[in-house]
Amino acid sequence: MSKPDYVEIIEEIFHKYREKKTRDFKYIGKKIVRWDAIDKVLGEPIFTADLLKYIKNPVFVYSVRTEYAHAKIKSIDVSNAEKYPGVLNVLTAKDIPGVNDVGYVIPDQPLIADRKVRYIGDTIALIIAESYENAVDASDYVSVDYEPLEVILDPLKIVEWNGLEEKPHTLIHDERGSDVLSRYKIRVGDPKKVFNEAPVIVENEYRTPMQEHAYLEPEAAIALPEPGDAVTIYAKTQCPFDTRKAVAQVLGLPFNKVRVIAPALGGGFGGAEDVGNEVAAKAALAALITKRPAVVLFTREESFIGHSKRHSMIARYKHAASRDGRLLGIEAEIILDTGAYASLGPFVGWRAIVHSTGPYRVENAWIDLAVVYTNKVYAGAFRGFGNPQVTFAVERQMDLLAEELGMDPVEFRLKNILRNGDRTVHGQLLDHGVGLEEAIKKAVEASGWFEKRRRYNLEKDVYRRGIGIAVFYHGNSIGAEGADYSSASIIIQRDGSIILRSGVTDMGQGSIQSLINILAETLGVPPSYIRVEPADTSTVPDSGPTVASRVTVMTGNAVLVAAYKLRNRLNKLAAEMLGCEPEDIVIEAPNVYCRDDPENSITWQELVEQSFWKGIPLQEFGYYRAPPAEWDEETGRGSPYFTYTFGAIVSEVEVDLETGVTRVLEAVTVYDIGRVVNLIGAELHAIGGYIQGMGYALMEDLYYDDQGRVYNTNLSTYHIPTAKDIPKEIKAYFVEAGYYHGPYGAKGLGEPSIVGIAPSIANAIAHALGGKVNRDINKIPLTPDTLYMIIKKHNLIK
Amino acid sequence: MKVRFILNNREVEVDVDPREILLDTLRYRFGLKSVKRGCERGECGTCTVLINDKPVYSCMVLTVQVEGQRITTVEGLVNDDLFKKIIVSFAEKGAIQCGFCTPGFILTAYALYRIKDKPSIEDILKALEGNLCRCTGYKKIVDALTSIRS
Ligand code: FES
Ligand code: FES
């Protein structure tokens, strides 16, 4: 079978520019001011809630939520609420015209609870009123007769160690007959034998918290009724096409009657994946019923209990090694808590199992993973998607092993990491750039690792310093989660300006700038010629979701394919106009000339005008599809992702023994992203991902009472890092090992930038506190009180 | 209740409910979209405005309290030289991702630079502490602001 033309184009470009240094490009990898920067400093971009300014006569939709985290709904009476002044309608589950479900992967999550409630954020009724205040006030008059059920918050009440068998308990999802959402495993080699004979074995239990995205823009949706029972929705959503599908299903409408537009997003980090569907569906339902514009705005408190979180993890890991420091085998049991609903839990679990042995050569592994339901806020997508959890455990284990072996953590890792030509634990051959070794060496050099590691060992102050490393890999795009494709349209306007359209969204992450840089470089025009339209389901084909660090690679490839075709056509015409060969045409808009004769030039606009008169199409659609991923459910063998981003992080901390307070002093991050396409964007990920990961390591967790109510539902009780918490210095370096199926060799960075942070900080803390403490640093967040208990336990301070 | 104040150098008068917060007045009555609602409890700083040149969370102020005061948002500063210097540094240093927090940071920085033209790093960090950013990790914001110390 011959290759599709788009694959040939990507390979051709890769090989053509393989040896070209990033610094020799014009736009790729340069410090380019992002397309929307000036708008953003002026407060110009339209976020969903800003649209209120432009609509007339809206209705407001408020979600009445349950008082119980787990209960049967015996009956519900909304008649008094309906009589409340200003109230137009009160909707319950029976008022939904289509299917009452917004589950992202499996249909387990009603938009409005019908039979039972499963967590504290479940909606039981929607109040539609003339004003937001009317709607909120009327909610007191909705009365529900509940039959409370046992509230289960501990995943170890659902499954038990040694096989992760399900225990008898009150079922949360009785309709499914089980509260184990999904199971995955890896069975490679003969771990039993290895563990029987291994000279060195290290085992420990690890816990990671439920992290909140805390994007600063709370959820919002505005729906406008359209003629013919259609609806247009502006919503905070990362994935407008998924939102459209969910809304169409709830309303019982065909896709082409539901139009979803994603305006500017004030942060997403994965959290704006499924809640976008929910808020859009609520607004759309109200708009169709009232025939008026309908508005859903979440408060910060609703946002906390109303959208998905990072899965918390409990895991037991056991590593075997030889005396000379070779990793022999891994056994592990991993439990991910998905809370009340599946959301993206099945996929998060899958990504976690894929990465559960870290970026090492592992020939013997026996790993079981279960994703289980509890009555907590549901967990879904969050930057890293299962990988930060397992990487925390693996990288702590590696430090324990290094200590056991009397080796330096860096040397021990270098002995075991994946290199070009190796096979992953799944048996996948790494046949292209593996920049991990280079990344580690760079991080070690830039941090002064060996000297500091030695020096800090000797410290006896109440302020103890430590330095730690963590390494990781992260599969790009969605792998075996589904069909992996993307697309983009480029339309050169008659005046030479350019419109770029695609279905992917900008939530701040910066990959849209990567698309602009790829397009500008390929066509030879300055980025200022290009305007990016917001994602709109009615004007572009589905480009796949904006998730999984896939935009730069997948949509970037689609842009490159379209730009390449346009460029070829323009080169041909320019060659005719200027009298040389098409491959000798240089476009440096506004100038177009033959390489050997720069004096004799035409303008970009003349070239465009001439194309128009000659009937040469000035628009192009680019498509790219990744080869299907392979995964054997029984053994965990296959090729789960088409490429991996690699990274090494070194963190330096200071722990105050008297208070347990940790400060990160300095950090070095080195990422192999194939090729730096958008330099400022890449640095922002390295730094922003670091700080978000530092919050994960040191301060962030959601706390529940025994009835499943969340204690910390706002930003004064759920702490995220502020400007005063940041380290003095974060150095960001990049390795460019090149991926032949990425645009100019690029790979993704959005998610990877958080994966290695928490373990590098935890390893630094363990170093600061000294050998005896090592095993006890097994849980994040390492808050001052957690650390103080450890410090006390080990009598580090009298 | 009738309230009169100066908004972006223009005298304005509004008739508001005594419970209305300044954030809502600015967003809904004056259509100023640079003033963002991130928490409505004085925790995030996205609603920052200047009242008599001092940065204040507009969600924590009742509109009736600003009678006779001077309120400034970024919309009112577009021709100001210091403001221009700050926004250019933000854009060029790449201190922006989603941009939801950005106008708040700009106003806080503007207020700082009005009273100190050579703030120390500590001054800058302290000033910015009340504005949260979940995307950038603050580093480039601080870099932008140190780059314009005269
Ligand atoms: S909205 Fe005012 S501080 Fe958050
Ligand atoms: S840029 Fe997104 S919150 Fe600051």
Short mmCIF file of C-alpha atoms in Angstrom, two decimals, chain A residues 110-301:
data_model
loop_
_atom_site.label_atom_id
_atom_site.label_comp_id
_atom_site.label_asym_id
_atom_site.label_seq_id
_atom_site.Cartn_x
_atom_site.Cartn_y
_atom_site.Cartn_z
CA PRO A 110 -27.03 12.31 33.43
CA LEU A 111 -27.23 16.03 32.66
CA ILE A 112 -29.93 16.23 35.32
CA ALA A 113 -29.94 13.46 37.93
CA ASP A 114 -32.95 11.19 37.59
CA ARG A 115 -32.92 8.13 39.86
CA LYS A 116 -30.07 8.97 42.14
CA VAL A 117 -27.30 11.39 42.95
CA ARG A 118 -23.68 10.27 43.13
CA TYR A 119 -21.68 13.29 44.24
CA ILE A 120 -22.16 16.71 45.71
CA GLY A 121 -22.18 18.50 42.38
CA ASP A 122 -24.98 16.55 40.70
CA THR A 123 -27.66 18.79 39.19
CA ILE A 124 -31.20 17.88 40.17
CA ALA A 125 -33.08 20.72 38.49
CA LEU A 126 -32.44 23.70 36.23
CA ILE A 127 -34.11 26.98 37.01
CA ILE A 128 -34.64 29.34 34.12
CA ALA A 129 -35.40 32.90 35.19
CA GLU A 130 -35.37 36.50 34.10
CA SER A 131 -32.35 37.25 36.26
CA TYR A 132 -29.52 35.26 37.77
CA GLU A 133 -30.62 36.35 41.27
CA ASN A 134 -34.21 35.19 40.66
CA ALA A 135 -32.91 31.81 39.59
CA VAL A 136 -30.62 31.40 42.59
CA ASP A 137 -33.27 32.52 45.06
CA ALA A 138 -35.90 30.21 43.59
CA SER A 139 -33.61 27.23 44.08
CA ASP A 140 -34.51 27.21 47.78
CA TYR A 141 -38.03 26.20 46.79
CA VAL A 142 -37.12 23.01 44.98
CA SER A 143 -37.86 20.19 47.38
CA VAL A 144 -36.46 16.74 46.96
CA ASP A 145 -37.20 13.62 48.95
CA TYR A 146 -33.92 11.69 49.16
CA GLU A 147 -33.09 8.29 50.53
CA PRO A 148 -29.49 8.73 51.66
CA LEU A 149 -27.04 5.93 50.87
CA GLU A 150 -23.63 5.09 52.24
CA VAL A 151 -21.09 7.65 51.00
CA ILE A 152 -17.90 6.02 49.74
CA LEU A 153 -14.85 8.23 49.48
CA ASP A 154 -12.04 5.71 49.81
CA PRO A 155 -11.21 3.72 46.69
CA LEU A 156 -9.93 0.94 48.95
CA LYS A 157 -13.56 0.37 49.92
CA ILE A 158 -14.20 -0.49 46.28
CA VAL A 159 -11.22 -2.74 45.54
CA GLU A 160 -8.55 -4.42 47.61
CA TRP A 161 -4.85 -4.96 47.21
CA ASN A 162 -3.46 -8.22 45.83
CA GLY A 163 -5.45 -8.45 42.67
CA LEU A 164 -7.65 -5.34 42.88
CA GLU A 165 -10.74 -7.51 43.22
CA GLU A 166 -13.96 -5.61 43.85
CA LYS A 167 -15.23 -5.76 47.43
CA PRO A 168 -18.88 -5.95 48.43
CA HIS A 169 -20.20 -2.43 49.00
CA THR A 170 -23.18 -0.20 48.28
CA LEU A 171 -22.99 0.24 44.52
CA ILE A 172 -22.64 3.79 43.26
CA HIS A 173 -23.34 2.74 39.69
CA ASP A 174 -25.88 -0.01 40.41
CA GLU A 175 -27.03 0.19 36.78
CA ARG A 176 -23.60 -1.07 35.73
CA GLY A 177 -23.42 -3.73 38.42
CA SER A 178 -19.87 -2.74 39.34
CA ASP A 179 -17.94 0.28 40.52
CA VAL A 180 -14.78 -0.69 38.75
CA LEU A 181 -14.85 1.50 35.67
CA SER A 182 -11.97 -0.08 33.80
CA ARG A 183 -8.97 -2.31 34.25
CA TYR A 184 -5.67 -2.43 32.43
CA LYS A 185 -2.61 -4.60 32.71
CA ILE A 186 0.91 -5.19 31.52
CA ARG A 187 2.28 -8.73 31.41
CA VAL A 188 5.78 -8.82 30.08
CA GLY A 189 8.56 -11.36 30.66
CA ASP A 190 8.71 -13.42 33.82
CA PRO A 191 8.54 -11.03 36.76
CA LYS A 192 7.84 -13.84 39.29
CA LYS A 193 11.14 -15.46 38.54
CA VAL A 194 12.99 -12.15 38.53
CA PHE A 195 11.63 -11.16 41.91
CA ASN A 196 12.50 -14.57 43.37
CA GLU A 197 16.08 -14.19 42.36
CA ALA A 198 16.69 -10.44 42.46
CA PRO A 199 19.43 -9.25 44.81
CA VAL A 200 17.81 -5.84 45.37
CA ILE A 201 14.12 -5.19 45.80
CA VAL A 202 12.48 -1.94 46.82
CA GLU A 203 8.81 -1.53 47.53
CA ASN A 204 6.60 1.29 48.71
CA GLU A 205 3.12 2.75 48.59
CA TYR A 206 2.38 6.09 46.93
CA ARG A 207 -0.45 8.56 47.02
CA THR A 208 -1.19 11.54 44.83
CA PRO A 209 -4.04 14.05 45.30
CA MET A 210 -7.09 15.15 43.41
CA GLN A 211 -5.91 18.35 41.75
CA GLU A 212 -8.16 21.19 40.67
CA HIS A 213 -7.44 22.98 37.38
CA ALA A 214 -8.21 26.39 38.88
CA TYR A 215 -8.29 28.05 35.50
CA LEU A 216 -9.14 31.65 36.16
CA GLU A 217 -12.14 31.83 33.85
CA PRO A 218 -15.08 30.00 35.40
CA GLU A 219 -17.33 27.94 33.13
CA ALA A 220 -19.75 29.81 30.90
CA ALA A 221 -22.08 29.18 27.98
CA ILE A 222 -24.48 31.34 26.03
CA ALA A 223 -26.98 29.76 23.65
CA LEU A 224 -28.96 31.55 20.97
CA PRO A 225 -32.09 30.01 19.46
CA GLU A 226 -31.94 29.88 15.67
CA PRO A 227 -34.70 29.39 13.08
CA GLY A 228 -35.73 25.81 12.37
CA ASP A 229 -35.20 24.59 15.96
CA ALA A 230 -31.49 25.04 15.62
CA VAL A 231 -29.18 26.54 18.21
CA THR A 232 -25.86 28.38 18.29
CA ILE A 233 -23.80 28.06 21.42
CA TYR A 234 -20.78 30.00 22.57
CA ALA A 235 -19.15 28.04 25.33
CA LYS A 236 -16.01 27.58 27.30
CA THR A 237 -15.04 24.30 25.73
CA GLN A 238 -11.74 22.85 24.57
CA CYS A 239 -13.44 20.52 22.14
CA PRO A 240 -16.32 22.15 20.26
CA PHE A 241 -17.05 19.05 18.20
CA ASP A 242 -17.43 16.88 21.27
CA THR A 243 -19.61 19.57 22.78
CA ARG A 244 -21.77 19.60 19.68
CA LYS A 245 -22.24 15.86 19.87
CA ALA A 246 -23.24 16.01 23.53
CA VAL A 247 -25.67 18.89 22.99
CA ALA A 248 -27.23 17.28 19.92
CA GLN A 249 -27.79 14.13 21.91
CA VAL A 250 -29.40 15.93 24.85
CA LEU A 251 -31.65 17.95 22.57
CA GLY A 252 -32.40 15.13 20.15
CA LEU A 253 -31.17 17.23 17.20
CA PRO A 254 -29.02 16.35 14.21
CA PHE A 255 -25.45 17.70 14.40
CA ASN A 256 -26.05 20.27 11.69
CA LYS A 257 -28.62 22.07 13.81
CA VAL A 258 -26.20 22.57 16.65
CA ARG A 259 -23.45 25.09 16.12
CA VAL A 260 -20.76 25.43 18.75
CA ILE A 261 -18.28 28.28 18.75
CA ALA A 262 -15.41 28.46 21.21
CA PRO A 263 -14.42 32.07 21.93
CA ALA A 264 -11.20 32.84 23.83
CA LEU A 265 -10.76 30.46 26.75
CA GLY A 266 -9.37 31.60 30.07
CA GLY A 267 -7.39 28.42 30.65
CA GLY A 268 -8.38 24.81 30.21
CA PHE A 269 -5.66 22.32 31.15
CA GLY A 270 -8.06 19.51 30.25
CA GLY A 271 -10.75 20.72 32.64
CA ALA A 272 -12.69 22.45 29.88
CA GLU A 273 -13.20 19.17 28.08
CA ASP A 274 -16.33 17.65 29.50
CA VAL A 275 -17.79 20.43 31.62
CA GLY A 276 -17.98 22.41 28.38
CA ASN A 277 -20.48 19.87 27.16
CA GLU A 278 -22.52 20.17 30.31
CA VAL A 279 -22.76 23.97 30.41
CA ALA A 280 -23.45 24.11 26.68
CA ALA A 281 -26.24 21.55 26.98
CA LYS A 282 -27.84 23.41 29.88
CA ALA A 283 -27.80 26.71 28.00
CA ALA A 284 -29.03 25.14 24.76
CA LEU A 285 -31.89 23.40 26.49
CA ALA A 286 -33.05 26.67 28.04
CA ALA A 287 -32.70 28.56 24.75
CA LEU A 288 -34.83 26.06 22.87
CA ILE A 289 -37.50 25.98 25.55
CA THR A 290 -37.76 29.74 26.08
CA LYS A 291 -36.83 30.80 22.55
CA ARG A 292 -34.58 33.41 24.13
CA PRO A 293 -30.83 33.67 24.53
CA ALA A 294 -29.86 31.60 27.56
CA VAL A 295 -26.89 32.14 29.83
CA VAL A 296 -25.06 29.73 32.14
CA LEU A 297 -22.35 31.23 34.34
CA PHE A 298 -20.68 29.19 37.06
CA THR A 299 -19.47 30.81 40.25
CA ARG A 300 -16.03 29.80 41.49
CA GLU A 301 -17.64 27.49 44.05
#
